[in-house]
CSV table of C-alpha atoms and ligand atoms in Angstrom, one decimal:
chain,number,residue,atom,x,y,z
A,1,MET,CA,-3.6,-185.9,-7.6
A,2,SER,CA,-4.1,-189.7,-8.1
A,3,ASP,CA,-6.3,-192.1,-10.1
A,4,LYS,CA,-7.3,-194.0,-6.9
A,5,LYS,CA,-10.9,-194.7,-6.4
A,6,ALA,CA,-13.2,-195.4,-3.4
A,7,GLN,CA,-16.2,-197.7,-3.7
A,8,LEU,CA,-19.2,-197.3,-1.4
A,9,LYS,CA,-22.0,-199.8,-1.0
A,10,VAL,CA,-25.2,-198.3,0.6
A,11,ASP,CA,-28.2,-200.5,1.6
A,12,GLY,CA,-31.2,-199.4,-0.4
A,13,ILE,CA,-29.1,-197.9,-3.3
A,14,ASP,CA,-28.4,-200.2,-6.3
A,15,GLY,CA,-24.8,-200.8,-7.3
A,16,THR,CA,-21.6,-199.3,-6.0
A,17,ILE,CA,-20.9,-195.6,-5.7
A,18,GLU,CA,-17.5,-194.9,-7.0
A,19,MET,CA,-15.7,-191.7,-5.8
A,20,PRO,CA,-12.3,-190.3,-6.7
A,21,VAL,CA,-9.5,-190.4,-4.1
A,22,LEU,CA,-7.2,-187.4,-4.2
A,23,SER,CA,-3.6,-187.3,-2.9
A,24,GLY,CA,-1.7,-184.2,-1.7
A,25,THR,CA,2.0,-183.7,-1.5
A,26,LEU,CA,1.9,-184.6,2.2
A,27,GLY,CA,-0.8,-186.0,4.5
A,28,PRO,CA,-3.7,-188.4,4.1
A,29,ASP,CA,-5.5,-189.0,0.8
A,30,VAL,CA,-9.0,-187.5,0.6
A,31,VAL,CA,-12.2,-189.0,-0.8
A,32,ASP,CA,-14.0,-186.6,-3.1
A,33,VAL,CA,-17.7,-187.1,-1.9
A,34,GLY,CA,-19.2,-184.5,-4.2
A,35,SER,CA,-21.1,-187.1,-6.2
A,36,LEU,CA,-23.1,-188.3,-3.1
A,37,THR,CA,-25.7,-185.5,-3.3
A,38,GLY,CA,-26.7,-186.9,-6.7
A,39,LYS,CA,-27.3,-190.2,-5.0
A,40,GLY,CA,-29.5,-188.5,-2.3
A,41,LEU,CA,-26.8,-188.8,0.4
A,42,PHE,CA,-24.8,-186.4,2.5
A,43,THR,CA,-21.7,-187.2,4.6
A,44,TYR,CA,-22.0,-186.6,8.4
A,45,ASP,CA,-19.0,-185.2,10.3
A,46,PRO,CA,-19.9,-182.8,13.2
A,47,GLY,CA,-16.8,-180.7,14.1
A,48,PHE,CA,-15.3,-181.7,10.8
A,49,VAL,CA,-13.0,-184.2,12.5
A,50,SER,CA,-12.5,-186.2,9.2
A,51,THR,CA,-13.3,-183.5,6.7
A,52,ALA,CA,-10.9,-181.6,4.4
A,53,ALA,CA,-12.9,-178.4,3.6
A,54,CYS,CA,-10.4,-177.1,1.0
A,55,GLU,CA,-7.2,-177.6,-0.8
A,56,SER,CA,-4.3,-175.4,0.5
A,57,LYS,CA,-0.5,-174.9,0.0
A,58,ILE,CA,0.1,-172.7,3.0
A,59,THR,CA,0.6,-174.8,6.1
A,60,TYR,CA,1.0,-178.5,6.8
A,61,ILE,CA,0.6,-180.2,10.2
A,62,ASP,CA,1.5,-183.8,11.0
A,63,GLY,CA,-0.2,-184.4,14.3
A,64,ALA,CA,1.4,-187.7,15.0
A,65,LYS,CA,4.9,-186.4,14.4
A,66,GLY,CA,4.3,-183.0,16.0
A,67,GLN,CA,5.4,-181.3,12.7
A,68,LEU,CA,4.4,-177.9,11.5
A,69,LEU,CA,5.5,-176.5,8.1
A,70,HIS,CA,4.8,-173.1,6.7
A,71,ARG,CA,5.2,-173.3,2.9
A,72,GLY,CA,7.5,-176.3,3.6
A,73,TYR,CA,9.7,-174.6,6.3
A,74,PRO,CA,9.6,-176.2,9.8
A,75,ILE,CA,8.3,-173.8,12.5
A,76,GLU,CA,11.4,-174.5,14.6
A,77,GLN,CA,13.7,-173.1,11.8
A,78,LEU,CA,11.5,-170.1,11.2
A,79,ALA,CA,11.4,-169.3,15.0
A,80,GLU,CA,15.2,-169.7,15.2
A,81,GLN,CA,16.2,-167.9,12.0
A,82,SER,CA,13.3,-165.8,10.6
A,83,ASP,CA,11.0,-163.2,12.1
A,84,TYR,CA,7.3,-162.4,12.1
A,85,LEU,CA,7.2,-160.0,9.1
A,86,GLU,CA,9.3,-162.3,7.0
A,87,THR,CA,6.9,-165.2,7.9
A,88,CYS,CA,4.0,-163.0,7.0
A,89,TYR,CA,5.6,-162.5,3.5
A,90,LEU,CA,6.2,-166.3,3.2
A,91,LEU,CA,2.6,-167.2,4.2
A,92,MET,CA,1.1,-164.7,1.7
A,93,ASN,CA,3.5,-165.1,-1.2
A,94,GLY,CA,4.7,-168.7,-0.9
A,95,GLU,CA,8.4,-168.0,-0.9
A,96,LEU,CA,10.9,-166.3,1.5
A,97,PRO,CA,11.7,-162.8,0.3
A,98,SER,CA,15.1,-161.7,-1.1
A,99,ALA,CA,16.9,-159.2,1.1
A,100,GLU,CA,15.5,-156.4,-1.2
A,101,GLU,CA,12.0,-157.8,-1.2
A,102,LYS,CA,12.1,-158.1,2.6
A,103,LYS,CA,13.3,-154.5,3.0
A,104,GLY,CA,10.5,-153.2,0.8
A,105,TYR,CA,7.9,-155.4,2.6
A,106,VAL,CA,9.0,-154.2,6.0
A,107,GLU,CA,8.9,-150.6,4.9
A,108,THR,CA,5.4,-151.1,3.4
A,109,ILE,CA,4.0,-152.6,6.6
A,110,MET,CA,5.7,-150.1,8.9
A,111,ASN,CA,4.3,-147.2,6.7
A,112,HIS,CA,0.7,-148.5,7.2
A,113,THR,CA,0.7,-148.8,11.0
A,114,MET,CA,-1.4,-145.7,11.8
A,115,VAL,CA,-5.2,-145.9,11.9
A,116,HIS,CA,-7.7,-143.2,10.9
A,117,GLU,CA,-8.0,-140.7,13.8
A,118,SER,CA,-11.8,-141.3,13.9
A,119,ILE,CA,-11.1,-144.8,15.2
A,120,VAL,CA,-10.3,-143.1,18.6
A,121,ASN,CA,-14.1,-142.3,18.7
A,122,PHE,CA,-14.9,-146.0,18.5
A,123,PHE,CA,-12.8,-146.6,21.6
A,124,LYS,CA,-14.5,-143.8,23.4
A,125,GLY,CA,-17.8,-145.7,23.0
A,126,PHE,CA,-16.5,-148.7,24.9
A,127,ARG,CA,-16.8,-149.1,28.7
A,128,TYR,CA,-13.5,-148.8,30.5
A,129,ASP,CA,-13.8,-152.5,31.4
A,130,ALA,CA,-14.8,-153.8,28.0
A,131,HIS,CA,-13.0,-157.1,27.1
A,132,PRO,CA,-10.3,-156.2,24.5
A,133,MET,CA,-11.5,-159.0,22.2
A,134,ALA,CA,-15.0,-157.4,22.2
A,135,MET,CA,-13.3,-154.1,21.2
A,136,MET,CA,-11.2,-155.9,18.5
A,137,CYS,CA,-14.2,-157.6,16.9
A,138,GLY,CA,-15.8,-154.1,16.6
A,139,VAL,CA,-12.9,-151.9,15.4
A,140,VAL,CA,-11.4,-154.4,13.0
A,141,GLY,CA,-14.8,-154.9,11.3
A,142,ALA,CA,-15.2,-151.1,11.2
A,143,LEU,CA,-11.9,-150.7,9.3
A,144,ALA,CA,-13.9,-151.5,6.2
A,145,SER,CA,-15.7,-148.2,6.6
A,146,PHE,CA,-12.4,-146.3,6.0
A,147,TYR,CA,-11.0,-148.2,2.9
A,148,HIS,CA,-13.6,-147.9,0.1
A,149,ASP,CA,-10.5,-147.6,-2.2
A,150,SER,CA,-9.6,-151.3,-1.7
A,151,LEU,CA,-12.6,-153.4,-1.2
A,152,ASP,CA,-12.8,-155.1,-4.6
A,153,ILE,CA,-11.9,-158.6,-3.5
A,154,ASN,CA,-11.5,-159.7,-7.1
A,155,ASP,CA,-8.7,-157.2,-7.6
A,156,PRO,CA,-5.3,-158.7,-6.6
A,157,GLU,CA,-3.9,-155.3,-5.8
A,158,HIS,CA,-6.8,-154.5,-3.5
A,159,ARG,CA,-6.3,-157.8,-1.7
A,160,ARG,CA,-2.6,-157.0,-1.3
A,161,ILE,CA,-3.2,-153.6,0.1
A,162,SER,CA,-5.9,-154.9,2.5
A,163,ALA,CA,-3.4,-157.6,3.7
A,164,HIS,CA,-0.8,-155.0,4.3
A,165,ARG,CA,-3.2,-152.7,6.1
A,166,LEU,CA,-4.5,-155.5,8.4
A,167,ILE,CA,-1.0,-156.9,9.3
A,168,ALA,CA,0.2,-153.3,9.9
A,169,LYS,CA,-2.7,-152.0,11.9
A,170,MET,CA,-3.5,-155.0,14.2
A,171,PRO,CA,-0.8,-154.1,16.7
A,172,THR,CA,-1.9,-150.5,16.8
A,173,LEU,CA,-5.5,-151.4,17.5
A,174,ALA,CA,-4.4,-154.1,20.0
A,175,ALA,CA,-2.4,-151.5,21.9
A,176,MET,CA,-5.3,-149.1,21.8
A,177,CYS,CA,-7.5,-151.7,23.5
A,178,TYR,CA,-5.0,-151.9,26.3
A,179,LYS,CA,-4.5,-148.1,26.6
A,180,HIS,CA,-8.3,-147.6,26.7
A,181,SER,CA,-8.6,-150.1,29.6
A,182,LYS,CA,-5.9,-148.2,31.5
A,183,GLY,CA,-7.3,-144.8,30.8
A,184,GLN,CA,-3.9,-143.8,29.3
A,185,PRO,CA,-3.4,-141.8,26.1
A,186,PHE,CA,-3.0,-143.8,22.9
A,187,MET,CA,0.5,-144.0,21.6
A,188,TYR,CA,1.2,-143.4,17.9
A,189,PRO,CA,3.3,-146.0,16.2
A,190,ASP,CA,7.0,-145.3,15.8
A,191,ASN,CA,8.0,-146.5,12.3
A,192,ASN,CA,11.7,-146.4,13.2
A,193,LEU,CA,11.1,-149.4,15.5
A,194,GLY,CA,10.8,-153.1,14.6
A,195,TYR,CA,7.3,-154.6,14.3
A,196,ALA,CA,7.2,-156.2,17.8
A,197,GLU,CA,9.3,-153.4,19.3
A,198,ASN,CA,6.7,-150.9,18.0
A,199,PHE,CA,3.9,-152.9,19.5
A,200,LEU,CA,5.6,-152.9,22.9
A,201,HIS,CA,6.2,-149.1,22.5
A,202,MET,CA,2.5,-148.5,21.8
A,203,MET,CA,1.5,-150.8,24.7
A,204,PHE,CA,3.8,-149.7,27.5
A,205,GLY,CA,5.1,-146.3,26.3
A,206,ASN,CA,3.7,-143.0,27.3
A,207,PRO,CA,4.0,-139.4,25.8
A,208,CYS,CA,6.1,-138.2,28.7
A,209,GLU,CA,9.2,-140.3,28.1
A,210,THR,CA,11.1,-142.3,25.5
A,211,SER,CA,10.2,-146.0,25.5
A,212,LYS,CA,12.9,-148.3,26.7
A,213,ILE,CA,12.3,-151.7,25.1
A,214,ASP,CA,14.3,-154.7,26.4
A,215,PRO,CA,15.6,-156.4,23.2
A,216,VAL,CA,15.1,-159.9,24.8
A,217,VAL,CA,11.4,-159.0,25.4
A,218,ALA,CA,11.0,-157.6,21.9
A,219,LYS,CA,12.5,-160.7,20.3
A,220,ALA,CA,10.2,-162.9,22.5
A,221,MET,CA,7.2,-160.8,21.4
A,222,ASP,CA,8.2,-161.2,17.7
A,223,ILE,CA,8.5,-165.0,18.1
A,224,ILE,CA,5.2,-165.2,19.9
A,225,PHE,CA,3.6,-163.4,16.9
A,226,LEU,CA,5.5,-165.8,14.6
A,227,LEU,CA,4.4,-169.0,16.4
A,228,HIS,CA,0.8,-167.9,16.2
A,229,ALA,CA,0.9,-166.8,12.6
A,230,ASP,CA,-0.9,-169.7,11.0
A,231,HIS,CA,-2.1,-173.2,11.7
A,232,GLU,CA,-3.9,-174.7,8.7
A,233,GLN,CA,-7.7,-175.0,8.9
A,234,ASN,CA,-8.3,-174.3,12.6
A,235,ALA,CA,-11.7,-173.0,13.8
A,236,SER,CA,-10.9,-169.3,13.3
A,237,THR,CA,-9.2,-169.7,9.9
A,238,SER,CA,-12.1,-171.9,8.7
A,239,THR,CA,-14.4,-169.1,9.9
A,240,VAL,CA,-12.5,-166.5,7.8
A,241,ARG,CA,-12.7,-168.8,4.8
A,242,LEU,CA,-16.4,-169.4,5.2
A,243,ALA,CA,-17.1,-165.6,5.6
A,244,GLY,CA,-14.9,-164.9,2.6
A,245,SER,CA,-16.7,-167.4,0.5
A,246,SER,CA,-19.8,-165.2,0.5
A,247,GLY,CA,-17.7,-162.3,-1.0
A,248,ALA,CA,-17.5,-160.4,2.3
A,249,ASN,CA,-14.7,-157.8,2.5
A,250,PRO,CA,-11.4,-158.8,4.2
A,251,PHE,CA,-11.9,-156.6,7.3
A,252,ALA,CA,-15.3,-158.3,8.0
A,253,CYS,CA,-13.7,-161.7,7.4
A,254,ILE,CA,-10.8,-161.0,9.8
A,255,SER,CA,-13.3,-159.7,12.4
A,256,SER,CA,-15.2,-163.0,12.1
A,257,GLY,CA,-11.9,-164.8,12.7
A,258,ILE,CA,-11.3,-162.8,15.8
A,259,ALA,CA,-14.8,-163.7,17.1
A,260,ALA,CA,-14.2,-167.4,16.6
A,261,LEU,CA,-10.7,-167.3,18.1
A,262,TRP,CA,-12.1,-165.8,21.4
A,263,GLY,CA,-13.5,-169.1,22.6
A,264,PRO,CA,-11.6,-170.8,25.5
A,265,ALA,CA,-11.4,-174.1,23.4
A,266,HIS,CA,-9.4,-172.1,20.8
A,267,GLY,CA,-7.5,-168.9,21.1
A,268,GLY,CA,-9.1,-168.0,24.4
A,269,ALA,CA,-7.2,-170.9,26.0
A,270,ASN,CA,-4.1,-168.9,26.8
A,271,GLU,CA,-6.2,-166.6,29.0
A,272,ALA,CA,-7.9,-169.7,30.4
A,273,VAL,CA,-4.5,-171.3,31.2
A,274,LEU,CA,-3.4,-168.4,33.3
A,275,ASN,CA,-6.7,-168.3,35.1
A,276,MET,CA,-6.4,-172.0,35.7
A,277,LEU,CA,-2.9,-171.7,37.1
A,278,GLN,CA,-4.0,-168.9,39.3
A,279,GLU,CA,-7.0,-171.0,40.5
A,280,ILE,CA,-4.7,-173.9,41.3
A,281,GLY,CA,-2.6,-171.4,43.2
A,282,ASP,CA,-0.2,-173.9,44.8
A,283,GLU,CA,1.6,-177.1,43.7
A,284,SER,CA,-0.1,-179.0,46.4
A,285,ARG,CA,-3.5,-178.5,44.6
A,286,ILE,CA,-2.3,-179.8,41.2
A,287,ASP,CA,-3.5,-183.4,41.8
A,288,GLU,CA,-7.0,-182.1,42.7
A,289,PHE,CA,-7.3,-180.3,39.3
A,290,VAL,CA,-5.8,-183.3,37.3
A,291,LYS,CA,-8.4,-185.5,39.0
A,292,ARG,CA,-11.2,-183.1,37.9
A,293,ALA,CA,-9.9,-182.9,34.3
A,294,LYS,CA,-10.2,-186.7,34.2
A,295,ASP,CA,-13.7,-186.8,35.7
A,296,LYS,CA,-16.3,-187.3,32.9
A,297,ASN,CA,-18.9,-185.6,35.0
A,298,ASP,CA,-16.8,-182.5,35.6
A,299,PRO,CA,-16.7,-180.1,32.6
A,300,PHE,CA,-13.3,-178.9,33.8
A,301,ARG,CA,-10.5,-179.5,31.3
A,302,LEU,CA,-6.8,-178.9,31.7
A,303,MET,CA,-6.4,-175.7,29.7
A,304,GLY,CA,-3.4,-175.7,27.4
A,305,PHE,CA,-3.5,-179.4,26.9
A,306,GLY,CA,-4.9,-181.4,24.0
A,307,HIS,CA,-5.3,-180.6,20.4
A,308,ARG,CA,-7.6,-181.8,17.6
A,309,VAL,CA,-4.6,-182.5,15.4
A,310,TYR,CA,-1.5,-182.9,17.5
A,311,LYS,CA,-1.3,-186.3,19.2
A,312,ASN,CA,2.3,-185.4,20.1
A,313,PHE,CA,3.9,-182.3,21.5
A,314,ASP,CA,2.8,-179.1,19.7
A,315,PRO,CA,6.1,-178.0,18.2
A,316,ARG,CA,5.2,-174.4,19.1
A,317,SER,CA,4.9,-175.2,22.8
A,318,ARG,CA,8.5,-176.6,22.8
A,319,VAL,CA,9.7,-173.3,21.2
A,320,MET,CA,7.5,-171.4,23.6
A,321,GLN,CA,9.0,-173.3,26.6
A,322,GLY,CA,12.5,-172.2,25.6
A,323,ILE,CA,11.5,-168.6,25.3
A,324,CYS,CA,9.7,-168.8,28.7
A,325,ASP,CA,13.0,-169.6,30.5
A,326,GLU,CA,14.8,-166.8,28.6
A,327,VAL,CA,12.1,-164.1,29.2
A,328,LEU,CA,11.6,-164.9,32.9
A,329,GLY,CA,15.4,-164.9,33.3
A,330,ALA,CA,15.5,-161.5,31.6
A,331,MET,CA,12.7,-160.2,33.8
A,332,GLY,CA,14.2,-161.8,36.9
A,333,ALA,CA,11.1,-163.9,37.3
A,334,GLU,CA,12.6,-167.3,36.9
A,335,ASN,CA,11.1,-168.4,40.2
A,336,ASP,CA,7.6,-167.2,39.1
A,337,PRO,CA,5.2,-169.4,41.1
A,338,LEU,CA,2.9,-169.8,38.2
A,339,LEU,CA,5.8,-171.1,36.1
A,340,ARG,CA,6.7,-173.6,38.8
A,341,ILE,CA,3.1,-174.8,38.9
A,342,ALA,CA,3.0,-175.0,35.1
A,343,LYS,CA,6.2,-177.1,34.9
A,344,LYS,CA,4.9,-179.4,37.7
A,345,LEU,CA,1.5,-179.7,36.0
A,346,GLU,CA,3.1,-180.5,32.7
A,347,LYS,CA,5.3,-183.2,34.3
A,348,ILE,CA,2.3,-184.8,36.1
A,349,ALA,CA,0.1,-184.7,33.0
A,350,LEU,CA,2.7,-186.2,30.8
A,351,GLU,CA,3.1,-189.1,33.1
A,352,ASP,CA,-0.6,-189.6,33.9
A,353,GLU,CA,-2.1,-192.6,32.0
A,354,TYR,CA,-5.3,-190.6,31.2
A,355,PHE,CA,-3.4,-188.0,29.3
A,356,VAL,CA,-0.9,-190.5,27.9
A,357,GLU,CA,-3.7,-192.7,26.6
A,358,LYS,CA,-5.6,-189.8,25.1
A,359,LYS,CA,-2.4,-188.2,23.7
A,360,LEU,CA,-3.0,-184.9,25.5
A,361,TYR,CA,0.2,-182.9,25.2
A,362,PRO,CA,0.8,-179.2,26.0
A,363,ASN,CA,-0.3,-177.0,23.1
A,364,VAL,CA,0.7,-173.5,22.0
A,365,ASP,CA,-1.4,-171.9,24.7
A,366,PHE,CA,0.2,-173.7,27.6
A,367,TYR,CA,3.4,-171.5,27.9
A,368,SER,CA,2.4,-168.4,25.9
A,369,GLY,CA,0.4,-167.0,28.8
A,370,ILE,CA,3.2,-167.3,31.3
A,371,ILE,CA,5.6,-165.4,28.9
A,372,MET,CA,3.0,-162.7,28.2
A,373,LYS,CA,2.3,-162.3,31.9
A,374,ALA,CA,6.1,-161.9,32.6
A,375,ILE,CA,6.2,-159.2,29.8
A,376,GLY,CA,3.5,-157.4,31.7
A,377,ILE,CA,0.6,-158.1,29.3
A,378,PRO,CA,-2.7,-158.5,31.2
A,379,THR,CA,-4.5,-161.8,30.9
A,380,ASP,CA,-7.4,-160.4,29.0
A,381,MET,CA,-5.0,-159.2,26.3
A,382,PHE,CA,-3.5,-162.7,25.6
A,383,THR,CA,-6.0,-163.6,22.9
A,384,VAL,CA,-5.7,-160.2,21.3
A,385,ILE,CA,-1.9,-161.0,20.9
A,386,PHE,CA,-2.9,-164.4,19.4
A,387,ALA,CA,-5.3,-162.6,17.0
A,388,THR,CA,-2.6,-160.1,16.0
A,389,GLY,CA,-0.2,-162.9,15.1
A,390,ARG,CA,-2.8,-165.0,13.4
A,391,THR,CA,-3.9,-162.2,11.1
A,392,ALA,CA,-1.1,-163.2,8.8
A,393,GLY,CA,-2.5,-166.7,8.4
A,394,TRP,CA,-6.1,-165.6,8.2
A,395,ILE,CA,-5.4,-163.2,5.4
A,396,ALA,CA,-3.1,-165.6,3.6
A,397,HIS,CA,-5.9,-168.3,3.6
A,398,TRP,CA,-8.5,-165.7,2.6
A,399,ASN,CA,-6.3,-164.6,-0.3
A,400,GLU,CA,-5.6,-168.2,-1.4
A,401,MET,CA,-9.3,-169.0,-1.5
A,402,ILE,CA,-10.3,-165.8,-3.4
A,403,SER,CA,-7.3,-166.1,-5.9
A,404,ASN,CA,-8.6,-169.6,-7.0
A,405,PRO,CA,-12.0,-170.8,-8.1
A,406,TYR,CA,-14.2,-171.2,-5.0
A,407,LYS,CA,-17.9,-171.7,-4.1
A,408,ILE,CA,-19.8,-170.3,-1.2
A,409,GLY,CA,-19.5,-172.5,1.8
A,410,ARG,CA,-22.9,-174.0,2.6
A,411,PRO,CA,-22.9,-177.3,4.7
A,412,ARG,CA,-26.0,-179.5,4.9
A,413,GLN,CA,-27.4,-181.4,7.9
A,414,LEU,CA,-28.9,-184.5,9.3
A,415,TYR,CA,-32.4,-183.3,10.1
A,416,THR,CA,-34.1,-185.0,13.0
A,417,GLY,CA,-36.9,-182.5,13.7
A,418,TYR,CA,-40.7,-182.8,13.1
A,419,THR,CA,-42.0,-184.0,9.7
A,420,GLN,CA,-44.5,-181.6,8.2
A,421,ARG,CA,-47.6,-180.8,10.4
A,422,ASP,CA,-50.4,-178.3,10.1
A,423,TYR,CA,-50.7,-175.0,12.0
A,424,VAL,CA,-52.9,-175.2,15.2
A,425,PRO,CA,-54.8,-172.0,16.1
A,426,ALA,CA,-54.0,-170.7,19.6
A,427,ASP,CA,-57.5,-171.6,21.0
A,428,LYS,CA,-57.1,-175.2,19.8
A,429,ARG,CA,-53.7,-175.8,21.5
A,430,LYS,CA,-53.3,-177.7,24.7
B,501,LIG,C1,-5.7,-173.8,19.8
B,501,LIG,O1,-7.1,-176.2,15.7
B,501,LIG,C2,-6.0,-175.6,15.9
B,501,LIG,O2,-5.0,-175.7,15.2
B,501,LIG,C3,-6.0,-174.7,17.1
B,501,LIG,C4,-4.7,-173.9,17.5
B,501,LIG,C5,-4.3,-172.9,16.5
B,501,LIG,O3,-3.1,-172.6,16.4
B,501,LIG,O4,-5.2,-172.4,15.8
B,501,LIG,O5,-3.7,-174.9,17.7
B,501,LIG,C6,-4.9,-173.1,18.8
B,501,LIG,O6,-6.9,-173.7,19.8
B,501,LIG,C7,-5.0,-174.8,20.7
B,501,LIG,C8,-6.0,-175.6,21.7
B,501,LIG,C9,-6.3,-174.6,22.8
B,501,LIG,N1,-7.4,-175.2,23.7
B,501,LIG,C10,-7.2,-175.7,24.9
B,501,LIG,O7,-6.1,-175.8,25.4
B,501,LIG,C11,-8.5,-176.0,25.7
B,501,LIG,C12,-8.3,-177.4,26.3
B,501,LIG,N2,-8.2,-178.4,25.2
B,501,LIG,C13,-9.5,-179.1,24.9
B,501,LIG,O8,-10.6,-178.3,25.0
B,501,LIG,C14,-9.4,-180.0,23.6
B,501,LIG,O9,-8.2,-180.7,23.8
B,501,LIG,C15,-9.4,-179.3,22.3
B,501,LIG,C16,-10.6,-178.4,22.1
B,501,LIG,C17,-8.2,-178.5,22.0
B,501,LIG,C18,-9.5,-180.4,21.2
B,501,LIG,O10,-10.7,-181.1,21.4
B,501,LIG,P1,-11.1,-182.3,20.4
B,501,LIG,O11,-10.2,-182.5,19.3
B,501,LIG,O12,-12.6,-182.1,20.1
B,501,LIG,O13,-10.9,-183.5,21.3
B,501,LIG,P2,-12.0,-184.1,22.3
B,501,LIG,O14,-12.7,-182.9,23.0
B,501,LIG,O15,-12.8,-185.0,21.5
B,501,LIG,O16,-11.1,-184.8,23.4
B,501,LIG,C19,-10.7,-186.2,23.2
B,501,LIG,C20,-10.8,-186.8,24.6
B,501,LIG,C21,-12.1,-186.5,25.3
B,501,LIG,O17,-12.3,-187.6,26.2
B,501,LIG,P3,-13.3,-188.8,25.7
B,501,LIG,O18,-14.6,-188.2,25.4
B,501,LIG,O19,-12.6,-189.4,24.5
B,501,LIG,O20,-13.3,-189.7,26.9
B,501,LIG,O21,-9.8,-186.1,25.4
B,501,LIG,C22,-10.4,-185.4,26.5
B,501,LIG,C23,-11.8,-185.2,26.1
B,501,LIG,O22,-12.6,-185.2,27.3
B,501,LIG,N3,-9.7,-184.1,26.6
B,501,LIG,C24,-9.3,-183.5,27.7
B,501,LIG,C25,-8.7,-182.4,27.3
B,501,LIG,N4,-8.7,-182.3,26.0
B,501,LIG,C26,-9.3,-183.3,25.5
B,501,LIG,N5,-9.5,-183.9,29.0
B,501,LIG,C27,-8.9,-183.1,29.9
B,501,LIG,N6,-8.3,-181.9,29.6
B,501,LIG,C28,-8.2,-181.5,28.3
B,501,LIG,N7,-7.5,-180.4,28.0
C-alpha cells in the first residue's frame, strides 16, 4: 500500500476532502473513496469503467501492453507449457503444484466428473431446441440441491470440495446439453481420459463404439479451456462476486456467472462472431459490414473486436490464432471459407483508421469460434465451452472473496426520478 493522498475540493462543501491512495504490486493506484458517503457524496461510474471493486491477487491485465498474468505467470507461457487443470490449481491455490500435488489434484477432479443420476430428469424437462446456456443456468444452480454436505461457505474444506465438484462436473453437464439437443444418449465420463479428452468423449462419443479422440483436437480443447480460465473482474466474474457477497452458495453463484456470460457483449460474442462471419458470407461483403460497424446510427458492432481493458491485441487471441491454423490443418479445413473471411476481416479492421483510433483489436472470441466449429462443436455451444473454462476463475475469485473479510455488495445511484408527491385517487387522475 502507500501513504499517498488525494485531495478533493467540492463546491458547497467546506474544506478539502482527503482520501487515501492505495498502490498494488502492478497497475494503477486507486483512490479509496469510502469516506465520501460521510460527506454526503457518492462516486458515479456507470459500467465501472474507472472503478476497482475489490482487491485481488489472482489475475493481472495490462490493457495497453496486451499482458495477461495468472498469479504472475504470462498466459502465453501457461498455454505453451501448462494445461487446464494445472492452471485451475494455480488460480485457486496461488502456486503451481508439485508433480505429486498435480497428480493428486487431477485424480480428485477426474473422480468427481459424474453427476447425480437425477440430473437426467432435469434435461428431460427441456425442449429439444432449448439453448444450452439456458440449460446450464438451470442445472448448475440445481447442483446445490444435491450437495447439502458442503454448502457451508465459511468452511474452507466445503469451499474446496465445491470448487472440485464444479470444475469436474461442468464438462459433463456441458456435454449433456449437447446430447440432449441431438436426442442422443448421455455419455458417462471416462476417468481414464484427460480432462479435455473426456469432454470430447462425452460430446462426440456414443455407447456403440469406442471414442477416437484426435490428440491435436484434445490439446486444442484443453488450451481453449485454459485461455478462458480467468480474466480479472470481467462482467461475469463480478457477478459471481456480487452474488457470493450475499452468502449465496457456490453453485448459485456460478449459475449467476453463466447467466451474465451469456450476453453477446461478453461470453456470447464467440457465438455472435460465427453468426457474423456466416452473415458476411463472402469476402466481397466485408467492406459493407466494416462500414456498418463504424456507423453511429447502426447498432451493428464487429463481434470479436474491442475490449474494455485491452487497447492492444488480446494475448489470448494471438494464442488462439496459432491453434486455429493447427486445428484446421489437422481437420483438413485450412481453406475453411469462414477462416478466410476472418483473416481478411482482421487485416482490414487492423488497418482501418476507425478501429486503429479506437484501439479495437481482435479479442479472445474472434478466433475461438472458428476453432470450435472446426472441431464440430455447434455455434450455440460456444459460450457453454467458455463457461466451462471460466468456472476455474469464477470459483477462485469467489473463494478469494469469502476467504477474506468482505461486505455485501450494494452500489448506490444518482437518482433523477420524481421528488416526493402525494397519491392521486383514480377518479382524480387525468
Ligand atoms: C469478452 O471484460 C472481459 O475481460 C471480457 C472477456 C473475458 O475474458 O471475460 O475478455 C471476454 O467479453 C471479450 C469481449 C467480447 N465482446 C465482443 O467481441 C462484442 C463486440 N465488442 C464490443 O461490444 C465492445 O468492444 C466491448 C463490449 C467488448 C467493450 O465495450 P466498452 O469497453 O464499453 O467500449 P465502448 O462500447 O465504450 O466502445 C468504445 C468505442 C465506442 O465508440 P464511441 O462511442 O467512442 O464513438 O468503440 C466502439 C464503440 O462504438 N466500439 C466498436 C466495437 N467495440 C467498441 N465499434 C465497432 N465494433 C466493435 N466491436
